[in-house]
Coordinates of C-alpha atoms (C1' of nucleotides) in Angstrom, one line a residue:
Chain A
M1 CA -9.6 37.4 -2.6
T2 CA -7.8 37.5 1.4
R3 CA -10.6 35.1 2.1
R4 CA -9.0 32.8 -0.7
L5 CA -5.7 33.4 0.0
S6 CA -5.7 32.5 3.3
Q7 CA -7.4 29.6 2.6
A8 CA -4.5 28.2 0.2
R9 CA -1.8 29.1 2.8
E10 CA -3.9 27.9 5.6
R11 CA -2.7 24.2 6.7
G12 CA 0.2 22.5 4.8
I13 CA 1.2 22.5 1.1
P14 CA 1.0 19.0 -0.6
E15 CA 4.5 17.6 -0.1
A16 CA 4.9 16.7 -3.9
T17 CA 4.8 20.6 -4.3
V18 CA 6.6 21.1 -0.8
A19 CA 9.6 19.3 -3.3
R20 CA 9.9 21.1 -6.4
L21 CA 9.6 24.9 -4.6
P22 CA 13.7 24.5 -4.6
L23 CA 13.6 23.9 -8.1
Y24 CA 11.4 27.2 -9.2
L25 CA 13.4 28.5 -7.0
R26 CA 17.0 27.2 -8.5
A27 CA 15.0 28.3 -12.1
L28 CA 14.0 31.9 -10.5
N29 CA 17.3 32.4 -9.2
G30 CA 19.0 31.3 -12.4
M31 CA 16.6 34.3 -14.3
A32 CA 17.0 37.3 -11.9
E33 CA 20.9 36.6 -12.8
R34 CA 20.4 36.9 -15.7
G35 CA 17.9 39.6 -15.5
V36 CA 15.0 38.2 -16.6
S37 CA 12.0 40.2 -14.6
T38 CA 9.2 38.6 -16.0
V39 CA 8.2 35.6 -16.0
S40 CA 5.2 33.0 -17.0
S41 CA 4.7 30.0 -16.0
E42 CA 5.5 28.3 -19.2
D43 CA 8.7 29.6 -19.4
L44 CA 9.2 28.6 -15.6
A45 CA 7.8 25.2 -16.1
V46 CA 10.8 24.6 -18.7
A47 CA 13.3 26.2 -17.0
A48 CA 12.1 23.3 -14.1
G49 CA 11.3 21.0 -16.7
V50 CA 7.9 20.4 -15.1
N51 CA 4.6 20.6 -16.5
S52 CA 3.6 24.5 -16.4
A53 CA -0.4 23.7 -15.3
K54 CA 1.4 22.2 -12.6
L55 CA 3.7 24.2 -12.4
R56 CA 0.9 26.8 -12.0
K57 CA -1.4 24.7 -8.9
D58 CA 1.8 24.2 -7.1
L59 CA 2.4 27.9 -7.0
S60 CA -0.6 28.3 -6.5
H61 CA -0.5 27.0 -2.4
L62 CA 1.0 30.0 -1.3
G63 CA -1.1 32.2 -2.8
S64 CA -2.1 34.0 -5.8
Y65 CA 1.4 35.8 -7.0
G66 CA 0.9 36.0 -10.8
T67 CA -0.8 38.2 -12.8
R68 CA -3.1 37.1 -15.5
G69 CA -1.9 38.4 -18.7
V70 CA 1.9 38.5 -17.3
G71 CA 3.1 35.4 -15.6
Y72 CA 4.9 35.5 -12.1
D73 CA 7.3 39.2 -10.8
V74 CA 10.6 37.1 -10.5
E75 CA 11.6 38.7 -7.4
Y76 CA 8.7 38.7 -6.1
L77 CA 8.3 35.2 -6.7
I78 CA 12.0 34.6 -5.2
Y79 CA 11.3 36.1 -2.0
Q80 CA 7.7 35.0 -1.6
I81 CA 9.3 31.0 -2.2
S82 CA 12.6 31.4 -0.2
R83 CA 9.8 33.0 2.9
E84 CA 7.4 30.0 2.0
L85 CA 10.9 27.5 3.1
G86 CA 12.2 29.0 5.4
L87 CA 15.0 30.9 4.0
T88 CA 14.7 34.1 5.4
Q89 CA 16.2 32.7 8.3
D90 CA 19.3 30.8 8.3
W91 CA 20.0 27.4 9.7
A92 CA 23.0 25.7 11.7
V93 CA 24.0 21.9 10.0
A94 CA 26.2 19.3 12.0
I95 CA 27.9 17.0 9.8
I96 CA 28.7 13.7 12.0
G97 CA 31.5 12.1 10.1
V98 CA 34.6 13.3 8.2
G99 CA 35.5 10.6 6.0
N100 CA 34.9 10.7 2.1
L101 CA 31.7 12.0 2.4
G102 CA 31.6 14.4 5.0
R103 CA 34.6 15.4 3.9
A104 CA 33.2 16.5 0.5
L105 CA 30.1 17.9 2.5
A106 CA 32.2 20.4 4.8
N107 CA 33.2 22.0 1.2
Y108 CA 30.7 21.6 0.0
G109 CA 29.8 25.1 -1.5
G110 CA 26.3 25.5 -2.7
F111 CA 26.2 24.8 1.2
V112 CA 27.1 27.4 3.0
S113 CA 25.1 29.6 0.6
R114 CA 21.3 30.3 0.5
G115 CA 20.6 30.3 4.0
F116 CA 22.5 27.4 5.5
R117 CA 25.6 27.2 7.3
V118 CA 27.8 24.0 8.4
A119 CA 28.3 24.7 12.5
A120 CA 30.0 21.7 13.3
L121 CA 31.9 18.5 12.6
F122 CA 31.9 15.8 14.2
D123 CA 34.1 12.3 14.2
A124 CA 34.6 9.4 16.9
D125 CA 38.0 8.9 15.0
P126 CA 40.8 10.7 17.4
E127 CA 43.0 10.8 14.8
V128 CA 40.5 13.0 12.8
V129 CA 39.0 14.9 16.2
G130 CA 41.1 18.3 15.4
D131 CA 41.3 17.8 12.2
H132 CA 40.6 21.4 10.4
I133 CA 38.1 21.1 7.4
A134 CA 36.3 23.8 5.5
G135 CA 37.0 26.5 8.3
L136 CA 35.9 24.3 11.0
N137 CA 37.7 22.6 14.0
V138 CA 36.7 18.4 14.0
E139 CA 35.1 17.9 17.6
H140 CA 35.0 14.4 19.2
I141 CA 31.5 12.7 18.5
D142 CA 31.7 13.3 22.4
E143 CA 30.8 17.3 22.6
L144 CA 27.8 15.7 19.8
E145 CA 25.0 16.9 22.9
A146 CA 27.1 20.3 24.3
V147 CA 28.3 21.6 20.7
I148 CA 24.7 21.0 19.4
R149 CA 23.2 22.4 21.8
R150 CA 25.4 25.5 22.1
R151 CA 25.3 26.2 18.4
D152 CA 21.6 25.6 17.8
V153 CA 21.9 23.1 15.2
S154 CA 18.3 22.5 14.5
I155 CA 19.9 20.5 10.9
V156 CA 22.4 17.1 11.0
V157 CA 23.8 15.3 8.5
I158 CA 24.7 11.2 8.7
A159 CA 27.7 10.4 7.3
T160 CA 28.7 7.5 9.7
P161 CA 29.1 4.7 8.3
A162 CA 26.4 2.8 8.2
A163 CA 26.5 0.7 12.3
A164 CA 27.1 3.4 13.4
A165 CA 24.3 5.7 12.3
Q166 CA 21.4 5.0 14.5
Q167 CA 23.2 5.2 17.7
V168 CA 24.4 8.8 16.6
C169 CA 20.4 9.5 15.6
D170 CA 19.5 8.8 19.2
R171 CA 22.4 11.3 20.1
V172 CA 20.7 14.0 18.4
I173 CA 17.4 13.6 18.7
S174 CA 17.6 13.3 22.6
A175 CA 19.9 17.0 21.5
G176 CA 16.7 18.3 20.7
V177 CA 17.1 17.6 16.7
T178 CA 14.2 17.1 14.2
S179 CA 15.9 17.5 11.5
I180 CA 18.3 14.9 9.5
L181 CA 19.2 14.3 6.3
N182 CA 21.2 10.6 6.2
F183 CA 24.0 9.4 3.8
A184 CA 23.7 6.1 5.6
P185 CA 22.9 3.4 3.8
V186 CA 20.3 2.6 7.2
V187 CA 16.3 2.6 7.9
L188 CA 17.0 4.9 10.6
S189 CA 14.5 4.8 13.2
V190 CA 12.6 7.8 14.6
S191 CA 9.3 9.1 16.6
D192 CA 7.1 10.9 13.8
D193 CA 7.8 14.4 14.9
V194 CA 10.8 13.5 13.3
D195 CA 12.6 14.8 9.8
V196 CA 14.8 12.6 8.2
R197 CA 15.4 12.6 4.7
K198 CA 18.0 9.5 3.5
V199 CA 20.7 10.4 0.4
D200 CA 21.6 6.6 -0.8
L201 CA 23.9 5.9 -4.0
S202 CA 23.6 2.0 -4.2
I203 CA 19.8 2.7 -4.4
E204 CA 19.7 5.5 -7.0
L205 CA 21.7 3.1 -9.0
Q206 CA 19.7 0.4 -8.5
I207 CA 16.5 1.2 -9.8
L208 CA 18.6 3.4 -12.8
A209 CA 20.3 -0.5 -13.3
F210 CA 16.8 -2.0 -13.3
H211 CA 15.2 0.2 -16.1
E212 CA 18.6 -0.7 -18.1
Q213 CA 17.7 -4.0 -17.6
R214 CA 14.7 -3.0 -18.9
K215 CA 15.7 -1.4 -21.8
A216 CA 18.1 -3.9 -23.0
D217 CA 14.8 -6.9 -23.2
R218 CA 13.6 -5.0 -25.3
M219 CA 16.1 -4.4 -27.8
S220 CA 17.5 -8.3 -27.9
G221 CA 14.9 -10.3 -26.2
G222 CA 12.1 -8.0 -27.7
P223 CA 8.4 -9.0 -25.7
V224 CA 9.7 -12.3 -25.7
M225 CA 8.2 -13.0 -22.8
A226 CA 10.8 -15.0 -21.4
E227 CA 10.5 -18.2 -19.6
E228 CA 9.9 -17.0 -15.6
W229 CA 12.7 -18.5 -13.7
P230 CA 15.6 -21.1 -13.5
K231 CA 12.6 -24.4 -12.7
S232 CA 12.3 -24.3 -9.1
V233 CA 9.0 -24.3 -8.8
D234 CA 8.8 -25.2 -5.3
L235 CA 10.3 -23.0 -3.0
S236 CA 12.8 -26.0 -2.3
I237 CA 16.1 -23.5 -4.2
S238 CA 18.3 -26.1 -6.1
P239 CA 21.9 -25.6 -5.2
D240 CA 23.2 -24.4 -8.9
V241 CA 20.0 -21.0 -8.2
L242 CA 22.2 -20.5 -5.2
G243 CA 25.6 -21.0 -7.2
S244 CA 25.2 -18.8 -10.0
L245 CA 24.0 -16.3 -6.5
G246 CA 27.5 -16.9 -5.3
S247 CA 30.0 -16.5 -8.7
V248 CA 27.5 -12.8 -9.6
P249 CA 30.9 -10.6 -8.2
S250 CA 29.0 -10.0 -5.3
V251 CA 25.5 -9.8 -6.0
R252 CA 25.1 -9.9 -1.4
P253 CA 28.5 -9.9 0.9
T254 CA 28.5 -6.5 2.6
D255 CA 25.8 -4.4 1.5
D256 CA 27.1 -2.4 4.0
G257 CA 28.8 0.2 1.6
E258 CA 29.7 2.5 4.3
A259 CA 28.7 6.0 4.0
R260 CA 32.6 7.3 4.8
Chain B
M1 CA -1.6 -19.5 -10.6
T2 CA 0.9 -19.7 -13.4
R3 CA -2.0 -17.0 -15.3
R4 CA -1.9 -15.1 -12.5
L5 CA 1.7 -14.8 -12.1
S6 CA 3.4 -14.3 -15.8
Q7 CA 0.8 -11.5 -15.9
A8 CA 1.9 -9.9 -13.0
R9 CA 5.8 -10.1 -14.0
E10 CA 3.8 -9.2 -17.8
R11 CA 4.8 -5.8 -18.2
G12 CA 5.3 -2.9 -15.7
I13 CA 6.4 -2.9 -12.0
P14 CA 5.4 0.6 -10.5
E15 CA 7.8 3.0 -10.4
A16 CA 7.2 2.5 -6.4
T17 CA 7.2 -0.7 -6.4
V18 CA 10.6 -0.1 -7.9
A19 CA 12.5 1.6 -5.7
R20 CA 11.6 0.4 -2.7
L21 CA 13.0 -3.0 -3.9
P22 CA 16.7 -2.0 -3.0
L23 CA 15.5 -1.1 0.7
Y24 CA 13.9 -4.3 0.9
L25 CA 17.0 -5.7 -0.9
R26 CA 18.8 -4.8 1.8
A27 CA 16.8 -6.1 4.9
L28 CA 17.2 -9.2 4.1
N29 CA 20.8 -9.4 3.7
G30 CA 21.4 -8.0 6.9
M31 CA 18.9 -11.1 8.0
A32 CA 20.7 -13.7 5.7
E33 CA 24.8 -12.6 7.4
R34 CA 22.4 -12.5 10.5
G35 CA 21.1 -16.1 9.1
V36 CA 17.5 -15.5 9.3
S37 CA 16.2 -18.3 6.7
T38 CA 12.7 -16.9 6.5
V39 CA 10.8 -13.9 7.5
S40 CA 7.4 -12.6 7.4
S41 CA 5.9 -10.2 5.5
E42 CA 5.8 -7.9 8.9
D43 CA 9.0 -8.3 10.3
L44 CA 10.5 -7.7 7.2
A45 CA 8.3 -4.7 6.9
V46 CA 9.4 -3.3 9.9
A47 CA 13.5 -3.8 8.9
A48 CA 12.8 -2.1 6.1
G49 CA 10.8 0.8 7.8
V50 CA 7.8 1.0 5.9
N51 CA 3.8 -0.9 5.6
S52 CA 3.6 -4.2 5.9
A53 CA 0.9 -4.4 2.9
K54 CA 2.6 -2.0 1.4
L55 CA 5.0 -5.2 0.7
R56 CA 3.5 -8.1 0.2
K57 CA 1.6 -5.9 -2.5
D58 CA 5.3 -4.9 -3.3
L59 CA 6.8 -8.1 -3.7
S60 CA 3.1 -9.6 -5.7
H61 CA 4.3 -7.3 -8.9
L62 CA 7.4 -9.9 -9.1
G63 CA 5.3 -12.8 -8.2
S64 CA 3.9 -15.1 -5.5
Y65 CA 7.1 -15.5 -4.1
G66 CA 5.8 -16.0 -0.7
T67 CA 3.7 -19.3 1.8
R68 CA 0.8 -18.6 3.3
G69 CA 1.3 -19.3 6.8
V70 CA 5.3 -18.8 7.1
G71 CA 6.8 -16.3 4.7
Y72 CA 9.5 -15.5 2.4
D73 CA 12.6 -17.8 1.8
V74 CA 15.0 -15.4 2.4
E75 CA 18.0 -16.8 -0.2
Y76 CA 15.4 -17.0 -2.4
L77 CA 13.5 -13.7 -2.0
I78 CA 17.1 -12.3 -2.5
Y79 CA 17.8 -14.0 -5.3
Q80 CA 14.1 -12.1 -7.1
I81 CA 14.9 -9.2 -5.9
S82 CA 18.2 -9.0 -7.7
R83 CA 17.1 -10.0 -10.8
E84 CA 14.4 -8.5 -11.2
L85 CA 16.9 -5.3 -10.4
G86 CA 19.5 -6.0 -13.1
L87 CA 22.2 -7.0 -10.2
T88 CA 22.5 -10.5 -11.2
Q89 CA 25.3 -8.9 -13.9
D90 CA 27.3 -6.3 -13.0
W91 CA 27.1 -2.7 -14.6
A92 CA 30.3 -0.5 -14.9
V93 CA 29.5 2.6 -13.9
A94 CA 32.0 5.9 -15.1
I95 CA 32.5 9.4 -12.8
I96 CA 32.7 12.5 -14.1
G97 CA 34.0 15.2 -12.1
V98 CA 36.5 14.2 -9.8
G99 CA 37.2 17.0 -7.7
N100 CA 35.6 16.7 -3.8
L101 CA 32.4 15.1 -4.4
G102 CA 33.7 13.0 -7.4
R103 CA 36.8 11.3 -5.3
A104 CA 34.7 11.1 -2.2
L105 CA 31.4 8.6 -4.5
A106 CA 34.9 7.5 -6.5
N107 CA 36.3 6.1 -2.7
Y108 CA 32.8 4.9 -1.5
G109 CA 33.1 1.4 -0.9
G110 CA 29.3 0.1 -1.2
F111 CA 29.4 0.8 -4.8
V112 CA 31.9 -1.9 -6.4
S113 CA 30.1 -4.0 -4.0
R114 CA 26.4 -5.1 -5.2
G115 CA 27.0 -5.1 -8.5
F116 CA 28.2 -2.4 -9.2
R117 CA 32.4 -1.6 -10.9
V118 CA 33.5 2.4 -11.0
A119 CA 34.3 1.5 -14.7
A120 CA 36.6 4.9 -15.7
L121 CA 37.0 8.1 -13.9
F122 CA 37.2 11.6 -15.5
D123 CA 38.1 14.9 -15.5
A124 CA 38.5 18.2 -18.1
D125 CA 41.6 19.8 -15.2
P126 CA 44.6 18.4 -16.6
E127 CA 46.3 19.2 -13.0
V128 CA 43.7 15.8 -11.6
V129 CA 43.9 13.8 -15.1
G130 CA 46.6 11.1 -15.0
D131 CA 46.0 11.2 -10.9
H132 CA 45.4 7.2 -9.0
I133 CA 42.1 6.8 -7.3
A134 CA 40.4 4.5 -5.9
G135 CA 42.7 2.1 -8.1
L136 CA 41.6 4.2 -11.5
N137 CA 43.3 6.4 -13.3
V138 CA 41.8 9.4 -14.4
E139 CA 40.9 10.3 -18.1
H140 CA 40.8 13.2 -19.3
I141 CA 36.9 14.6 -20.9
D142 CA 38.5 14.2 -24.0
E143 CA 38.3 10.3 -24.3
L144 CA 35.1 10.5 -22.5
E145 CA 33.4 8.4 -25.5
A146 CA 35.8 6.6 -27.1
V147 CA 35.9 5.4 -22.7
I148 CA 32.6 5.0 -22.0
R149 CA 31.8 2.9 -25.6
R150 CA 35.5 1.0 -25.0
R151 CA 34.7 -0.2 -21.6
D152 CA 30.9 -1.1 -22.1
V153 CA 30.1 1.6 -19.8
S154 CA 26.4 1.6 -19.3
I155 CA 25.5 4.0 -16.2
V156 CA 26.5 7.8 -15.7
V157 CA 27.6 9.5 -12.4
I158 CA 28.1 13.4 -13.2
A159 CA 29.4 15.0 -9.9
T160 CA 31.0 17.9 -12.4
P161 CA 30.3 21.4 -11.6
A162 CA 26.8 23.0 -12.9
A163 CA 28.0 24.9 -15.8
A164 CA 29.3 21.9 -17.3
A165 CA 26.4 19.2 -16.6
Q166 CA 24.4 19.8 -19.5
Q167 CA 27.3 19.8 -21.8
V168 CA 28.8 16.3 -20.5
C169 CA 25.4 14.7 -20.6
D170 CA 25.3 15.4 -23.1
R171 CA 27.6 14.1 -24.4
V172 CA 27.7 11.0 -22.9
I173 CA 24.1 9.9 -24.5
S174 CA 26.0 10.8 -27.4
A175 CA 27.8 7.6 -26.4
G176 CA 25.1 5.8 -26.4
V177 CA 24.7 5.6 -22.6
T178 CA 20.4 6.2 -21.8
S179 CA 21.4 5.9 -17.8
I180 CA 22.6 9.1 -15.5
L181 CA 22.6 9.4 -12.2
N182 CA 23.0 13.7 -11.7
F183 CA 24.6 15.1 -8.8
A184 CA 25.2 19.0 -10.0
P185 CA 22.5 21.2 -9.3
V186 CA 20.7 21.2 -12.6
V187 CA 17.4 19.8 -14.3
L188 CA 19.1 18.5 -16.7
S189 CA 16.6 18.2 -20.1
V190 CA 16.9 14.4 -22.2
S191 CA 14.7 12.9 -24.3
D192 CA 12.2 10.5 -22.5
D193 CA 14.1 8.3 -23.3
V194 CA 16.8 8.3 -20.9
D195 CA 16.7 8.3 -17.1
V196 CA 18.0 10.2 -15.2
R197 CA 18.2 9.8 -11.2
K198 CA 19.1 13.3 -9.5
V199 CA 20.9 14.3 -5.8
D200 CA 20.8 17.4 -4.4
L201 CA 22.1 18.4 -1.3
S202 CA 20.6 21.4 -1.2
I203 CA 16.8 20.5 -2.3
E204 CA 16.8 18.0 0.3
L205 CA 18.1 20.6 3.2
Q206 CA 15.4 22.6 1.9
I207 CA 12.8 20.9 2.2
L208 CA 14.0 20.1 5.3
A209 CA 14.0 24.0 5.8
F210 CA 10.7 23.4 5.7
H211 CA 9.7 21.7 7.6
E212 CA 12.0 23.0 10.9
Q213 CA 9.9 25.7 9.4
R214 CA 7.1 25.0 10.6
K215 CA 7.2 23.3 13.8
A216 CA 9.0 26.5 15.0
D217 CA 5.7 27.8 14.0
R218 CA 3.4 24.8 15.6
M219 CA 5.5 25.5 18.9
S220 CA 5.8 29.8 19.2
G221 CA 3.5 31.6 17.4
G222 CA 0.9 27.8 18.2
P223 CA -1.4 27.8 15.9
V224 CA -2.0 32.3 15.1
M225 CA -2.0 32.4 11.7
A226 CA -0.7 35.3 10.9
E227 CA -0.7 38.1 8.8
E228 CA -0.1 37.0 5.3
W229 CA 2.8 39.0 3.6
P230 CA 4.7 42.2 4.6
K231 CA 1.3 44.1 4.2
S232 CA 1.8 45.7 -0.2
V233 CA -0.9 43.5 -1.4
D234 CA -0.7 45.0 -5.5
L235 CA 2.7 44.0 -6.5
S236 CA 4.5 46.8 -7.1
I237 CA 7.4 45.7 -4.1
S238 CA 7.5 47.8 -2.4
P239 CA 12.0 49.0 -1.6
D240 CA 11.8 47.7 2.2
V241 CA 10.2 44.4 1.4
L242 CA 13.9 44.0 -0.8
G243 CA 15.8 45.5 1.2
S244 CA 15.5 42.7 3.9
L245 CA 15.3 40.6 1.5
G246 CA 18.7 41.9 0.9
S247 CA 20.0 41.6 3.9
V248 CA 19.7 38.6 5.1
P249 CA 22.7 36.7 4.6
S250 CA 22.4 34.7 1.2
V251 CA 18.5 34.1 0.4
R252 CA 19.7 34.3 -3.7
P253 CA 23.6 35.0 -4.0
T254 CA 25.2 32.1 -6.2
D255 CA 22.7 28.7 -6.3
D256 CA 25.6 27.2 -8.6
G257 CA 26.8 25.3 -5.3
E258 CA 28.8 23.0 -7.4
A259 CA 28.8 19.6 -7.4
R260 CA 32.8 19.5 -7.4
Chain C
dT1 C1' -3.5 -21.5 11.7
dA2 C1' -1.2 -17.9 10.9
dG3 C1' 0.3 -14.9 7.7
dT4 C1' 0.5 -14.4 2.2
dG5 C1' -2.1 -12.6 -1.9
dT6 C1' -5.5 -9.0 -3.3
dG7 C1' -10.1 -6.8 -4.7
dA8 C1' -12.0 -2.2 -2.8
dA9 C1' -11.5 2.3 -0.4
dG10 C1' -10.0 6.5 0.4
dA11 C1' -5.8 10.0 -0.6
dC12 C1' -2.9 11.9 -2.9
dC13 C1' -0.6 14.0 -7.3
dT14 C1' -1.5 14.9 -12.2
dT15 C1' -3.1 16.8 -16.2
dC16 C1' -6.2 18.3 -18.8
dA17 C1' -9.0 22.2 -20.2
dC18 C1' -11.3 26.1 -19.4
dA19 C1' -13.3 30.4 -17.2
dG20 C1' -11.8 34.7 -16.1
dC21 C1' -9.1 37.8 -14.9
dG22 C1' -5.4 42.1 -15.4
Chain D
dC1 C1' -5.3 38.6 -25.8
dG2 C1' -2.4 36.5 -22.8
dC3 C1' -2.2 33.6 -19.1
dT4 C1' -3.3 32.8 -14.6
dG5 C1' -5.6 29.9 -11.1
dT6 C1' -8.6 25.3 -10.5
dG7 C1' -12.4 22.4 -10.7
dA8 C1' -13.0 18.4 -12.8
dA9 C1' -11.3 13.9 -14.4
dG10 C1' -8.1 10.5 -14.7
dG11 C1' -3.6 8.6 -12.8
dT12 C1' -0.9 6.6 -8.8
dC13 C1' 0.4 4.7 -4.6
dT14 C1' -1.3 3.1 0.1
dT15 C1' -3.7 0.7 3.5
dC16 C1' -7.9 -1.7 5.5
dA17 C1' -9.9 -6.2 5.2
dC18 C1' -10.7 -10.4 4.6
dA19 C1' -10.7 -14.8 1.4
dC20 C1' -7.8 -18.5 1.2
dT21 C1' -4.3 -21.4 1.8
dA22 C1' 0.1 -23.8 2.9

DNA sequence: TAGTGTGAAGACCTTCACAGCG
DNA sequence: CGCTGTGAAGGTCTTCACACTA
């Protein structure tokens, strides 16, 4: 049995599983607060919004922490998941770009709790540098490398305008950071020892719009399977197609939805 | 060939493809702005940060819009993708919860462009109701259903504290909304004709922390495959394990990282 | 000839269903 | 008995590699 456990933890928890562990953790914390001490995969799955077989398989990647016929011990699971996610240490986070979004993030409560600590704020605008936000001084971006090293920042949140993001990204990487959460609407190019995760408002909205449109089609149009496009079978783009494109309030202009 | 095209568009573009279309669109818009009129799958793939075979397969789900030996016409592809995503109409979006985050979102530029229009802001706090943000009046949450119907809102952004999110969610659904972008750190439970997408800060950070920890282990510990847990092989949680848990600055307290 | 569109192979993920254990 | 842990089956997504064509 020890055999199987070490095998399980050995190398590599599937990425899909890693992405769900925080959900389980949150659900478990809620239960712990409500005084629940034991939970079945079924109940925990419901609380986390997943299928219970999936939950069991996910947990089995961490080890065999349940008790057959009983369920999982809430506190113990919390500890194991926290440990696996690296939340038993705390991580110094820097936020770069203190515009609307950066400010909101700095003040965001759920940040500070749970193993993350905002350790530095940066901006390029002399107007903002020196401001006091969420108990922190906004530093000038020139200090980036020095401060990151000094305060041992290991995770950086990029909340700059799109145009600045790649440059900022390169600089934090050269300062030794390998984990980046990017709010700017650009694809950052990095070498593959660097982890980038991206949060992108307009992409999420566009995905919703796609499905919303589908639903609308299904209602009115029914399964009509309407004609393909405005008939211009060859590639030449007839002026009126582009015209109709232009007349839509903003199909193309300024994608650079600034992240600040 | 027309046969194949209609088949392709017929039912269902894979979800993974839908999630990437906005990326392609953004890359294409950048190119169009720079005056590029034609692009190969290879170049577009690089710009969007994906593999070119994947890009071609993705685009093939929309139809056969490329020219062999040449590439894709930038403007035409922009039109087709915009159309597929439903961006040739514009969508009225409401933001609920005008705290830090809600404010930042309301002021977020990339929102307004590109087919989305913030049509209403709501909050429960009488203190904020009546405020003027980004050219909009903040309405009281009591007006929710009426205003949503009146202004034909079809996408709702929830930026309330966690505790309020489910209730708000139920109300917007009862008002006929079926597309929700949720920033509150809770799993919303909805019937499956409703699309919910979720943006969750602390989950993203936790995923980064996981990988960061792995990288750190690999460095120092090397491939040591250290001993499992603090030796307590049975489920009984030895007091010192819990003790060490408690001593960590915040492994558990207040997960309710309020979204405002 | 350069580059798309796509079968086929394979990696990854989910779900089922049940053996096996506490 | 009840519930976990997991083989096996079935999906979905990615990637390769090349036939095909403008």
